mmCIF file of C-alpha atoms in Angstrom:
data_model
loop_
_atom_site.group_PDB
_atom_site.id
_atom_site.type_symbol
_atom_site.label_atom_id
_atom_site.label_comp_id
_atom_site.label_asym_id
_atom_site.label_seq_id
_atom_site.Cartn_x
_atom_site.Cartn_y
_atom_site.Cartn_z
ATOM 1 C CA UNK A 217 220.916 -166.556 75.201
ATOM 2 C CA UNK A 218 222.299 -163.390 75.973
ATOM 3 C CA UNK A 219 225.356 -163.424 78.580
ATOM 4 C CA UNK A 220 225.461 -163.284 82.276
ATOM 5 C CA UNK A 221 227.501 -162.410 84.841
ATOM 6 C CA UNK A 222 229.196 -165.194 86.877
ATOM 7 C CA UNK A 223 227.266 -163.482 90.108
ATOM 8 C CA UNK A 224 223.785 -163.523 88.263
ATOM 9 C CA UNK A 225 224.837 -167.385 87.903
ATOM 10 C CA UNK A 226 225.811 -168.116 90.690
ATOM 11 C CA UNK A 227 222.535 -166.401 91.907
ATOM 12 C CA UNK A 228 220.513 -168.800 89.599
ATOM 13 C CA UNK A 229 221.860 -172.172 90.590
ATOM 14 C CA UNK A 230 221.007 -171.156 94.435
ATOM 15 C CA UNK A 231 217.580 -170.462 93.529
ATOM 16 C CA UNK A 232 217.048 -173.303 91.428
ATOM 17 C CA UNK A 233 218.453 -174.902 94.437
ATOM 18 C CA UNK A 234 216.060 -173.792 96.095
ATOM 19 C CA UNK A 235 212.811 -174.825 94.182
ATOM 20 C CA UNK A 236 214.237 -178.344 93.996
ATOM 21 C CA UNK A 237 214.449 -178.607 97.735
ATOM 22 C CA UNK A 238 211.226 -177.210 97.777
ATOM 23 C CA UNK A 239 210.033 -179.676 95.898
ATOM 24 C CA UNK A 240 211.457 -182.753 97.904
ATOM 25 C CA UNK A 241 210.322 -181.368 100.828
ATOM 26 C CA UNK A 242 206.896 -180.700 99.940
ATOM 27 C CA UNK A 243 206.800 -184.821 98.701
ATOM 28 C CA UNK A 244 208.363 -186.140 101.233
ATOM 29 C CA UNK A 245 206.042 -183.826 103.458
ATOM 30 C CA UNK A 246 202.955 -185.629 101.779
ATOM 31 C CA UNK A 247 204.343 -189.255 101.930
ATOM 32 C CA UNK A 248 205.456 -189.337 105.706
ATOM 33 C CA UNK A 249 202.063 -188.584 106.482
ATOM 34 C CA UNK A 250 200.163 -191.329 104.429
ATOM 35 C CA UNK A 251 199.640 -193.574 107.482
ATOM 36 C CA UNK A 252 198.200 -190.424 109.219
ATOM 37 C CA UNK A 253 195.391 -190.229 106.301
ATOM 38 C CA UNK A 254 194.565 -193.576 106.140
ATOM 39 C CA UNK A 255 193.702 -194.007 109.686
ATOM 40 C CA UNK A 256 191.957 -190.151 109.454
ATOM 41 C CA UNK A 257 189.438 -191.605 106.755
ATOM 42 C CA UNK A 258 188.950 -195.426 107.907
ATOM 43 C CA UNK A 259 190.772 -196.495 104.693
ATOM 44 C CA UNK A 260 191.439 -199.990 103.613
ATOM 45 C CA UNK A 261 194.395 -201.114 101.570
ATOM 46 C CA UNK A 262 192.222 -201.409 97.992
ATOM 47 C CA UNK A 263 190.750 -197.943 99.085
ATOM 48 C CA UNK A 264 194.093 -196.363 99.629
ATOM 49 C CA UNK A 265 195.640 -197.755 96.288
ATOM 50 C CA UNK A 266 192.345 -196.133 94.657
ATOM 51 C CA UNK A 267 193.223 -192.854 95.931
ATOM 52 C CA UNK A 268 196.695 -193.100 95.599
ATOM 53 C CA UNK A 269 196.349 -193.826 92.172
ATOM 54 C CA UNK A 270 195.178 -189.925 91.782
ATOM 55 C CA UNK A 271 198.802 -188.888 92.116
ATOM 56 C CA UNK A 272 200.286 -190.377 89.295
ATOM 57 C CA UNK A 273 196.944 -189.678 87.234
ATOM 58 C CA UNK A 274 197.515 -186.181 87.672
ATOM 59 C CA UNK A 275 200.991 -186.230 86.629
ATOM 60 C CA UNK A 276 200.172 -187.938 83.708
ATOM 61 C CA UNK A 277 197.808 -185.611 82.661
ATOM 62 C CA UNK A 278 200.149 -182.793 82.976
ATOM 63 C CA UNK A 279 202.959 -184.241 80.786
ATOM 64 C CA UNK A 280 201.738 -182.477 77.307
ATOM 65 C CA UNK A 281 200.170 -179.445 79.419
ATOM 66 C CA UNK A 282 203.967 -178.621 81.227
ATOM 67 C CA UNK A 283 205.619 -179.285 77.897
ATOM 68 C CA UNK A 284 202.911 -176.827 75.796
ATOM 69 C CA UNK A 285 203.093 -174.120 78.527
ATOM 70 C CA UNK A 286 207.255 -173.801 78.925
ATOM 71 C CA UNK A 287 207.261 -173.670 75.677
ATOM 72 C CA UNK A 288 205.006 -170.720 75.203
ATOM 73 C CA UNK A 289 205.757 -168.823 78.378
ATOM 74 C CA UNK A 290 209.148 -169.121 80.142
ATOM 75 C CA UNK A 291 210.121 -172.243 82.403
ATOM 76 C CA UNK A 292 210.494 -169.077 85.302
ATOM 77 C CA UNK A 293 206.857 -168.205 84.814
ATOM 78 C CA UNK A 294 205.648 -171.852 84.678
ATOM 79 C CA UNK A 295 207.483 -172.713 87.801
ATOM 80 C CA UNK A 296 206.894 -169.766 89.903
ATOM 81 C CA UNK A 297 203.121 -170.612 89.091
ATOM 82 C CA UNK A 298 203.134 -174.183 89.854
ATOM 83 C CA UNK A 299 205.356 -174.127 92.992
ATOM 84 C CA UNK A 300 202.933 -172.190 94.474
ATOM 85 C CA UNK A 301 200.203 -174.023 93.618
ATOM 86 C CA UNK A 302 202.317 -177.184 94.806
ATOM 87 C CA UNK A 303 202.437 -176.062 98.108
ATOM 88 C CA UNK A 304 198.567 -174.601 98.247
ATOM 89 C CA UNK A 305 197.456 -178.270 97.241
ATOM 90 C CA UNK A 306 200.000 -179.775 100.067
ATOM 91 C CA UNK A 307 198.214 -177.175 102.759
ATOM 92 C CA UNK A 308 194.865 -178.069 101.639
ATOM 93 C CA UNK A 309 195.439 -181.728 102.455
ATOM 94 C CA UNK A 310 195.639 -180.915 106.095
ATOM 95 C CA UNK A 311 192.391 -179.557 106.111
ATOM 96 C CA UNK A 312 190.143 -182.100 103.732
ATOM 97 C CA UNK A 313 187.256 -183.800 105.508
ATOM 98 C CA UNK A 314 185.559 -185.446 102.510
ATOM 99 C CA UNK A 315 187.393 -188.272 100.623
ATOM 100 C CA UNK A 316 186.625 -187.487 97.312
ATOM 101 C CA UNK A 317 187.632 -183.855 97.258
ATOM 102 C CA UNK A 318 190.805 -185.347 99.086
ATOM 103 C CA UNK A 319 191.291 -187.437 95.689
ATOM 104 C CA UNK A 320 190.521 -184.116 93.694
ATOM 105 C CA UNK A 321 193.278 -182.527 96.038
ATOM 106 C CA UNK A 322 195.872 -185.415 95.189
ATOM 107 C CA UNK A 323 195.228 -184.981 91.150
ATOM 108 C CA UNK A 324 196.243 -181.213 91.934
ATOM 109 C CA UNK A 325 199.050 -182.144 94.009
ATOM 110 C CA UNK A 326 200.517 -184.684 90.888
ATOM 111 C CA UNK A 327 199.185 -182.123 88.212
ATOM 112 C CA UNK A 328 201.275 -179.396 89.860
ATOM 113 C CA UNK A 329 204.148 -181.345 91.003
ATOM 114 C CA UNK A 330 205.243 -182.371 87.615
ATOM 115 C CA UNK A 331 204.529 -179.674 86.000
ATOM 116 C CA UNK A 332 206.778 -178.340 88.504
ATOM 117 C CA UNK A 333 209.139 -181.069 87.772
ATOM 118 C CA UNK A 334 209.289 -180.106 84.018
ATOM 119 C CA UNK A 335 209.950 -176.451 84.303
ATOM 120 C CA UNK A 336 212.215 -176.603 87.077
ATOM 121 C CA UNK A 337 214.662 -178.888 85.276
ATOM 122 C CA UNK A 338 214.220 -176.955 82.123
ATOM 123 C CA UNK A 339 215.854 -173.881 84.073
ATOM 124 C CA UNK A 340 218.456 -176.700 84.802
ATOM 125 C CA UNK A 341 219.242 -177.348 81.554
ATOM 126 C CA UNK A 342 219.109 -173.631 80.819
ATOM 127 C CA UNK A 343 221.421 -172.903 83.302
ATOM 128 C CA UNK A 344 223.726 -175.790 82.480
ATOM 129 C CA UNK A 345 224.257 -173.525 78.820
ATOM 130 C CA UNK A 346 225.436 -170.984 80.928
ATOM 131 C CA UNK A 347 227.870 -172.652 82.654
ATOM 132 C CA UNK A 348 229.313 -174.820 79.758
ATOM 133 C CA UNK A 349 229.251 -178.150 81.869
ATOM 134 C CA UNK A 350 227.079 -180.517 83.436
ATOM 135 C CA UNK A 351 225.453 -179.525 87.258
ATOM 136 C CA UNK A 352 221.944 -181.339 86.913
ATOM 137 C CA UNK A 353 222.652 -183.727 89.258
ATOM 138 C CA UNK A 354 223.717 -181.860 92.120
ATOM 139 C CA UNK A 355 220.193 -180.687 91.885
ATOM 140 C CA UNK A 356 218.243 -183.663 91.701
ATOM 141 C CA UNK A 357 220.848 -184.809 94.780
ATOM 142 C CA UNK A 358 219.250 -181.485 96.383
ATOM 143 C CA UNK A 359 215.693 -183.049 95.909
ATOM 144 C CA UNK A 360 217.037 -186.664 97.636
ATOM 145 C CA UNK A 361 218.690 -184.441 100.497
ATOM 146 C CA UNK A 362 215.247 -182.505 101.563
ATOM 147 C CA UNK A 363 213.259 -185.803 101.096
ATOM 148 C CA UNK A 364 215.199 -186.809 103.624
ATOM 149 C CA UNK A 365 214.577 -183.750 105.984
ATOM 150 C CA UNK A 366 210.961 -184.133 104.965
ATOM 151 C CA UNK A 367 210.749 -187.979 105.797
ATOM 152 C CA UNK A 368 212.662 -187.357 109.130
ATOM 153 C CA UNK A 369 210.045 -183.526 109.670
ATOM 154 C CA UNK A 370 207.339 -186.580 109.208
ATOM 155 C CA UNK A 371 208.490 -188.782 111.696
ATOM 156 C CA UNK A 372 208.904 -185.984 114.356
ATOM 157 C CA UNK A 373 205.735 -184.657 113.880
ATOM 158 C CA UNK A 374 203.668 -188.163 114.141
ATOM 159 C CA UNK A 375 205.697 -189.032 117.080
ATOM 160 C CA UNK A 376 204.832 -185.444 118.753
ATOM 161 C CA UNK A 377 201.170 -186.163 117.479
ATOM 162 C CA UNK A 378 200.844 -182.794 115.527
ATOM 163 C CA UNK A 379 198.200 -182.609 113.465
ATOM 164 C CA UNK A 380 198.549 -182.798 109.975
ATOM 165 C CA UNK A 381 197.203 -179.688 108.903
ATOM 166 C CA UNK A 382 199.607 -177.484 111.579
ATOM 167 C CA UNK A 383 202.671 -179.938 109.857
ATOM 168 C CA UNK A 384 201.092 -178.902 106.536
ATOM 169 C CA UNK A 385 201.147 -175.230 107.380
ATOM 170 C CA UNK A 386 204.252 -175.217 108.818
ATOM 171 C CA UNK A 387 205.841 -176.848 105.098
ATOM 172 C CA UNK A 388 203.353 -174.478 103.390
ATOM 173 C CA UNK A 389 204.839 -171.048 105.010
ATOM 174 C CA UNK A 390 208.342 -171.893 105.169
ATOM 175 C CA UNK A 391 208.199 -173.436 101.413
ATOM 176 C CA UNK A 392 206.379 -169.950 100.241
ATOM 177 C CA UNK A 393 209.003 -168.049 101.779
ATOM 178 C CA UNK A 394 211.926 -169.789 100.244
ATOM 179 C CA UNK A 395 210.286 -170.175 96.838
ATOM 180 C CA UNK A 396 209.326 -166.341 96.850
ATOM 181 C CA UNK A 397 213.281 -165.416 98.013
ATOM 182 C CA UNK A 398 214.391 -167.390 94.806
ATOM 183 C CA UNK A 399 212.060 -166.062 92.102
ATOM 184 C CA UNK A 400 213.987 -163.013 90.945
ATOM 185 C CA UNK A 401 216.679 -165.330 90.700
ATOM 186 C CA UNK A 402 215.405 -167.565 88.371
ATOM 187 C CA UNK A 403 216.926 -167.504 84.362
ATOM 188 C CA UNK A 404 215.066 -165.091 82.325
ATOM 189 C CA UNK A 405 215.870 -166.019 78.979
ATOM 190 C CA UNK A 406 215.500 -169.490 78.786
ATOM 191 C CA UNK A 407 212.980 -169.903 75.677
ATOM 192 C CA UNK A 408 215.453 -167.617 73.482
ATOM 193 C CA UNK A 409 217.362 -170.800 72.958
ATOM 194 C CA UNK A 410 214.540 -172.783 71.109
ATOM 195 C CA UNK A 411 212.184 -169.770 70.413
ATOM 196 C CA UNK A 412 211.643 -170.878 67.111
ATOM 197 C CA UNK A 413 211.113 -174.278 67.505
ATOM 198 C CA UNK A 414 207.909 -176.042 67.700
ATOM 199 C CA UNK A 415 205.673 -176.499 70.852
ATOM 200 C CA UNK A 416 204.333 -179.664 69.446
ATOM 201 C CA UNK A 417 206.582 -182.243 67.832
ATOM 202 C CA UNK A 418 207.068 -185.939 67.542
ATOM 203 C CA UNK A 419 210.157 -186.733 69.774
ATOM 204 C CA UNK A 420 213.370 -187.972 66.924
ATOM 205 C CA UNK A 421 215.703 -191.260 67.510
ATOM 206 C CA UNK A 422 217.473 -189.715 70.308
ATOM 207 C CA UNK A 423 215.022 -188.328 72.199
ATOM 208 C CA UNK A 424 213.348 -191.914 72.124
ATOM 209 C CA UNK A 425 216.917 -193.872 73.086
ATOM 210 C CA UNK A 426 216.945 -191.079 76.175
ATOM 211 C CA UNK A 427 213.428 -192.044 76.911
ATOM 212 C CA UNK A 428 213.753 -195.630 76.940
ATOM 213 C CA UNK A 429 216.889 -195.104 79.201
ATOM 214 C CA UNK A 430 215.197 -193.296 81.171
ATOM 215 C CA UNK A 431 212.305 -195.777 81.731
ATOM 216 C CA UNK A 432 214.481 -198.397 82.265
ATOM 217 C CA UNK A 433 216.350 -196.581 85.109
ATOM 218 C CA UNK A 434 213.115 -195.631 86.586
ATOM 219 C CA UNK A 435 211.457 -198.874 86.313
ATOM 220 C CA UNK A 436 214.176 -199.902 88.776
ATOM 221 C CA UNK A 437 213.835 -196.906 90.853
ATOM 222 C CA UNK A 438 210.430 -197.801 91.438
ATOM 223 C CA UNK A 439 210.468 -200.949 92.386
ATOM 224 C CA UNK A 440 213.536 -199.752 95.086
ATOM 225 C CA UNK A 441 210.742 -197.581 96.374
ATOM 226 C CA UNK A 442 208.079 -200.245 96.654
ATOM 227 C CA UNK A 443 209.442 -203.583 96.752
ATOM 228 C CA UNK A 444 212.332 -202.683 99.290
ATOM 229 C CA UNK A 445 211.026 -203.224 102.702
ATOM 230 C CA UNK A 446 208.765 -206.827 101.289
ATOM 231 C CA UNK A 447 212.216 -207.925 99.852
ATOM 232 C CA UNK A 448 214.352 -207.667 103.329
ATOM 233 C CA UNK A 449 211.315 -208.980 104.730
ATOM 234 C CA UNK A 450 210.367 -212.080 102.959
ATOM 235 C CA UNK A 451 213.675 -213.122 100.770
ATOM 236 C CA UNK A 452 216.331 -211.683 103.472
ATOM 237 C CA UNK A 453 214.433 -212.416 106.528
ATOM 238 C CA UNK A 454 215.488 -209.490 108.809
ATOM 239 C CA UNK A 455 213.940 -208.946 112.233
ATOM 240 C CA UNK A 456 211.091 -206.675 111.590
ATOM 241 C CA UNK A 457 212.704 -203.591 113.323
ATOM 242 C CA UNK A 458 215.480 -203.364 110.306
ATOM 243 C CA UNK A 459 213.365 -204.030 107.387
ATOM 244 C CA UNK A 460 213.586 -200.248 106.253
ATOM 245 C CA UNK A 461 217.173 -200.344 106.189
ATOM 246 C CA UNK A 462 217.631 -201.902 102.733
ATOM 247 C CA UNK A 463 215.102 -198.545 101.519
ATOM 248 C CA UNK A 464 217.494 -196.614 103.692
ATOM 249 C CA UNK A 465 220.979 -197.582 101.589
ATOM 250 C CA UNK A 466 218.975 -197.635 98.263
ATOM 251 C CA UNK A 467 218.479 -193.803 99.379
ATOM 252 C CA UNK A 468 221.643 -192.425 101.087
ATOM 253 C CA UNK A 469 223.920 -194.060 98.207
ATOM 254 C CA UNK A 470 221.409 -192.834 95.762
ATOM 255 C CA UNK A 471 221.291 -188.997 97.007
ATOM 256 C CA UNK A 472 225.505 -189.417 97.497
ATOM 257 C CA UNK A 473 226.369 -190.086 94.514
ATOM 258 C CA UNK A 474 224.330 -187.270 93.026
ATOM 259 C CA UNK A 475 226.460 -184.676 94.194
ATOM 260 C CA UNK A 476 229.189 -186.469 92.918
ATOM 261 C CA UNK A 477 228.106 -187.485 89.518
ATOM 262 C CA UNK A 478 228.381 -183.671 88.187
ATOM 263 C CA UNK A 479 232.588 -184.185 88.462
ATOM 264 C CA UNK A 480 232.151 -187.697 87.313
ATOM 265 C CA UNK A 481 230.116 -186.369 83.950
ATOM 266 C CA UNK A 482 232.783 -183.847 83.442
ATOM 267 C CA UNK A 483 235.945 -185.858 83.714
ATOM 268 C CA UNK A 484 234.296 -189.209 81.738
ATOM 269 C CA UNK A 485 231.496 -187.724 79.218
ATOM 270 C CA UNK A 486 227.747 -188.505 79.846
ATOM 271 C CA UNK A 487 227.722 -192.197 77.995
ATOM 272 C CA UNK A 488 230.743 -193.567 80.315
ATOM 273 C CA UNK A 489 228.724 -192.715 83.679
ATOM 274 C CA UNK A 490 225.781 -193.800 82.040
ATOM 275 C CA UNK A 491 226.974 -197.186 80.782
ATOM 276 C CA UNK A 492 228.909 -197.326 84.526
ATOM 277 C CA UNK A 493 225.563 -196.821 86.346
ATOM 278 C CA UNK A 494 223.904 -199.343 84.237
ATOM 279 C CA UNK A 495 226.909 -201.667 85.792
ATOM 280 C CA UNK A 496 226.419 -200.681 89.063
ATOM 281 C CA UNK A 497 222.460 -201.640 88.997
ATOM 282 C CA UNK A 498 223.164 -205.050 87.200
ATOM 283 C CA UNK A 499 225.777 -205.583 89.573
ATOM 284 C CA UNK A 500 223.917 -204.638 93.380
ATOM 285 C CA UNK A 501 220.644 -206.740 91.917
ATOM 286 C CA UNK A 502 222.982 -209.890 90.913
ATOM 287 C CA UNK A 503 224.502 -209.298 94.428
ATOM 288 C CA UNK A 504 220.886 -209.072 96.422
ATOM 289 C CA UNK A 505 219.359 -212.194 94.293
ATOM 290 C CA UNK A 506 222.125 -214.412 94.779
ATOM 291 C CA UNK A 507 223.302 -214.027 98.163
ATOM 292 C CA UNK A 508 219.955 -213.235 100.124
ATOM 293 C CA UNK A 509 221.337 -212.232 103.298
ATOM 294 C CA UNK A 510 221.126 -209.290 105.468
ATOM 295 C CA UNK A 511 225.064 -207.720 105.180
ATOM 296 C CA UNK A 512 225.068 -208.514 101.513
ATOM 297 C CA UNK A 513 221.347 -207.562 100.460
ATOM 298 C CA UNK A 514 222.282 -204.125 102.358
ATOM 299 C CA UNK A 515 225.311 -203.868 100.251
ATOM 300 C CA UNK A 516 223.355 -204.845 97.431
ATOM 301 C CA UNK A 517 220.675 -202.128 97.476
ATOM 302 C CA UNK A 518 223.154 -199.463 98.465
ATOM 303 C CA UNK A 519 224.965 -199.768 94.576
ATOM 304 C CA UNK A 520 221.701 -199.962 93.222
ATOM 305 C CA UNK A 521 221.670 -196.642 94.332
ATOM 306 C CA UNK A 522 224.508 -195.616 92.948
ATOM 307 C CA UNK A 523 223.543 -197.157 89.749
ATOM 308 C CA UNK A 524 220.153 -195.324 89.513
ATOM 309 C CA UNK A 525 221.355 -192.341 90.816
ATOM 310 C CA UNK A 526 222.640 -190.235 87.450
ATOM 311 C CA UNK A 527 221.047 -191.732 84.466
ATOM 312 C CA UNK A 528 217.523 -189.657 84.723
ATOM 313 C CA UNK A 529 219.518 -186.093 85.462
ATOM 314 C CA UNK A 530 221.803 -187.091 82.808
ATOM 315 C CA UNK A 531 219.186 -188.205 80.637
ATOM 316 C CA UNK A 532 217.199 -184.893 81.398
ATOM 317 C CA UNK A 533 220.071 -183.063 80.510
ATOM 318 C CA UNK A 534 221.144 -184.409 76.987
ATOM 319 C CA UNK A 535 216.756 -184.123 76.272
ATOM 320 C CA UNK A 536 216.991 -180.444 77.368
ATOM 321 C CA UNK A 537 220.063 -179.564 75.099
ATOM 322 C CA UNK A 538 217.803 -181.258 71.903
ATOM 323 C CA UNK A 539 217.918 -179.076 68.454
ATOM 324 C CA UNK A 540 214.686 -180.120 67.287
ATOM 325 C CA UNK A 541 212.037 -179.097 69.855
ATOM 326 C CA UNK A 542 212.222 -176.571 73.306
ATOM 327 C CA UNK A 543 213.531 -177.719 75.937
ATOM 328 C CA UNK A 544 210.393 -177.718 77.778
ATOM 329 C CA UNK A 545 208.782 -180.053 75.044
ATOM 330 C CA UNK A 546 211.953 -182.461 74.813
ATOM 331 C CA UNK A 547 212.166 -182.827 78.520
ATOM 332 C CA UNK A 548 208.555 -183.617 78.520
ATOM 333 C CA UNK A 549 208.996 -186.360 75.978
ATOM 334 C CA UNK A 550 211.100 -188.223 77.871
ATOM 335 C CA UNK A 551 209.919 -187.463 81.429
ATOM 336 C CA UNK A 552 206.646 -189.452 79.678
ATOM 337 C CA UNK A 553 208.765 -192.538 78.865
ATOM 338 C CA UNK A 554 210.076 -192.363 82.404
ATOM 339 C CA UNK A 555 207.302 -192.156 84.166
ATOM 340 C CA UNK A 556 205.329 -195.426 82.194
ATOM 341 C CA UNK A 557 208.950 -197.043 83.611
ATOM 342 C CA UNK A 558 208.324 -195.809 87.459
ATOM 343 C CA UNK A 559 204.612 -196.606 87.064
ATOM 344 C CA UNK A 560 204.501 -200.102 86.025
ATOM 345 C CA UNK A 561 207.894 -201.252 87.660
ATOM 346 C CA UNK A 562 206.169 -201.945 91.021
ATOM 347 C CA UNK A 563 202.848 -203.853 89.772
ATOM 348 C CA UNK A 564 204.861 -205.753 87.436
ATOM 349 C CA UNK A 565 207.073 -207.268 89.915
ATOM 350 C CA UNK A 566 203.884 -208.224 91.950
ATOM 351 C CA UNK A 567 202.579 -209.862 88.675
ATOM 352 C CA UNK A 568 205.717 -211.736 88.545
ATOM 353 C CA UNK A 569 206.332 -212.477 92.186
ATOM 354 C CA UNK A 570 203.028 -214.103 92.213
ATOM 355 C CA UNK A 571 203.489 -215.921 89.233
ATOM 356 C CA UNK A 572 206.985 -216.895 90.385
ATOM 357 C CA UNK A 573 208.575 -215.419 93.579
ATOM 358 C CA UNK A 574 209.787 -212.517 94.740
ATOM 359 C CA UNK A 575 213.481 -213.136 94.390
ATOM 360 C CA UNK A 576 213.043 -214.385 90.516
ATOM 361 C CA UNK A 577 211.211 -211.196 89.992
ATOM 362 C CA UNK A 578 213.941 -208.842 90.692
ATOM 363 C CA UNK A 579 215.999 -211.093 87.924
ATOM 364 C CA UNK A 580 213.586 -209.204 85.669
ATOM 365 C CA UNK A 581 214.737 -205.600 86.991
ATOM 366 C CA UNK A 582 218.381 -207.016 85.882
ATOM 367 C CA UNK A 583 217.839 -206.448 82.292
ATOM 368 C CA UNK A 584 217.103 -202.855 83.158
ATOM 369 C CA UNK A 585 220.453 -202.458 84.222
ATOM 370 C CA UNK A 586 221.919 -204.620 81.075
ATOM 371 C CA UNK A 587 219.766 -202.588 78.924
ATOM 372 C CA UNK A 588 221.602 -199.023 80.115
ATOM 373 C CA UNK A 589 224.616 -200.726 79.486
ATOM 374 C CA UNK A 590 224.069 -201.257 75.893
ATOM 375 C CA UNK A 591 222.304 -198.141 75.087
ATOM 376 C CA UNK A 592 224.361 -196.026 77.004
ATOM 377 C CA UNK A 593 227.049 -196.327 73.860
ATOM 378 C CA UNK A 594 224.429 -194.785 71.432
ATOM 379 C CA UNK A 595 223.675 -191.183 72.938
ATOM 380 C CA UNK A 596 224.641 -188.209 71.288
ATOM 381 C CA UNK A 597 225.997 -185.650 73.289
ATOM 382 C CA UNK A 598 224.871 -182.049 71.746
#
């Protein structure tokens, strides 16, 4: 890569700043407004899973495509064109009368948010180069930050009654604006660093440990976003009204210690805050399974948090700094083993509550944590 100035830099990490809060904001803009579509289109709760289901189908599908295309392009060009197109889907939504071109509209909306997801984090890594040190998650901390602002934008607009597609717009137009202010920005040069290596390969030993890390941290992540609000219900009994607050200190402590972790990576290496983290998820579960009660279930969730909270930007980052493949192809490899982890984590603890309970099923999400710990010793850091 050729050299930049420490103003053209600094002018980069803002921008990239800026896509990833775009990017929070435009989920968090979609998922605060779920209860809004289901009562719009009469759906019932097998219905809604069926459409649902279109999201992560969509990212799926994208995984190779994102990899293939930042690779041959430019991670700027691939996420200027999919930001945009993130946002159109998002706007669309609002206006969808027919359910099945509302499913279409969902595929787009996953399809275009991870490709997003890879390209944005490959200008990340990029820009990480640069700077010599590790800043990746400060930027997934700003994607927790404006999913909170989007969550909270949700909530104000369904308690003023707007109507979806004027909340939509609103997201739409300001999201346009900010992505557009940040394009010129973005890193130039970021396939010079791997231009000569191949957009198709079969991910090595490392990449593979990073992707099973990876799964295993967001196999817990995922059931944190599912299984949250039924645990504090039907394990911690709390009075209906505070039910979301165990969700709530999964969150804060998780979007926290993101802005942290950066300093953390820098003063004790990438495999000691990874094996840490692991600790800190073994150690919050343990806490929530064996003493089921409201204080310590809170306290619980809110260092799983922390434990969850670096290993996939840390992961991401070691992938993106891979000799053998882009970036773009590398991140994509392991973003593929992450996302089988977030996918399955929720219906597998459903298989397993049912078959035992609830409570015993979380046990299961302990090993996750274990498994980080152990792992975490074996990374290579390029």
């Amino acid at each position: 890569m050729t050299s930049q100035s420490q103003s053209s830099l600094t002018k980069s990490r803002i921008a990239i700043s800026i896509i990833f809060l775009c990017y929070g904001l435009t989920f968090a803009s979609w998922a605060s407004r779920i209860p809004t579509i289901t009562e719009k289109f009469n759906l019932d709760e097998t219905s809604l899973g069926a459409l649902l289901l279109m999201l992560p189908l969509g990212s799926f599908i994208s995984l190779p495509l994102a990899g293939f295309l930042v690779a041959k392009w430019n991670s700027k060009t691939v996420t200027k064109l999919s930001i945009n197109l993130y946002l159109l889907s998002l706007f669309t939504i609002g206006f969808v009368e027919n359910i099945y071109i509302l499913g279409f509209v969902l595929f787009c909306l996953g399809l275009m948010g991870n490709m997003l997801n890879i390209a944005i984090n490959t200008q990340a890594v990029g820009l990480e180069i640069y700077f010599k040190r590790n800043i990746m998650a400060t930027f997934h901390g700003m994607w927790s930050l404006a999913g909170f602002a989007g969550a909270a934008i949700g909530a104000f607009m369904i308690g003023a009654d707007v109507l979806i597609k004027y909340h939509y717009a609103i997201i739409f137009g300001s999201g346009i604006v900010a992505a557009w202010f940040s394009f010129n920005w973005l890193l130039k040069n970021d396939q010079e660093e791997g231009g000569d290596k191949p957009l198709f390969a079969l991910p090595d030993k490392h990449l593979v440990l990073l992707g099973i890390i990876a799964f295993c941290s967001m196999l817990a992540e995922g059931t944190m976003f599912d299984w949250s609000g039924v645990y504090f219900k039907k394990i911690v009994n709390a009075p209906e009204k505070w039910v979301g607050l165990g969700y709530t200190a999964f969150m804060i402590s998780m979007a926290g210690t993101r802005f942290l972790a950066d300093n953390f990576t820098k003063k004790y290496g990438i495999k000691r805050v990874i094996r840490v983290s692991g600790m800190f998820t073994v150690t919050g579960l343990l806490l929530s399974i064996l003493a089921p009660y409201f204080v310590t279930a809170l306290l619980g969730f809110f260092i799983v948090g922390i434990g969850v909270s670096s290993v996939v930007p840390l992961v991401f980052s070691a992938a993106g700094r891979t000799k053998t493949m882009s970036s773009g192809v590398a991140l994509a490899s392991v973003s593929t083993m992450a996302f089988f982890g977030f996918l399955i984590g929720p219906p597998l603890i459903g298989f397993l509550a049912g078959w035992m309970n609830l409570q015993l099923s979380f046990a299961f999400i302990v090993l996750t944590g274990v498994a980080t710990v152990i792992l975490a010793g074996k990374i290579k850091v390029e």
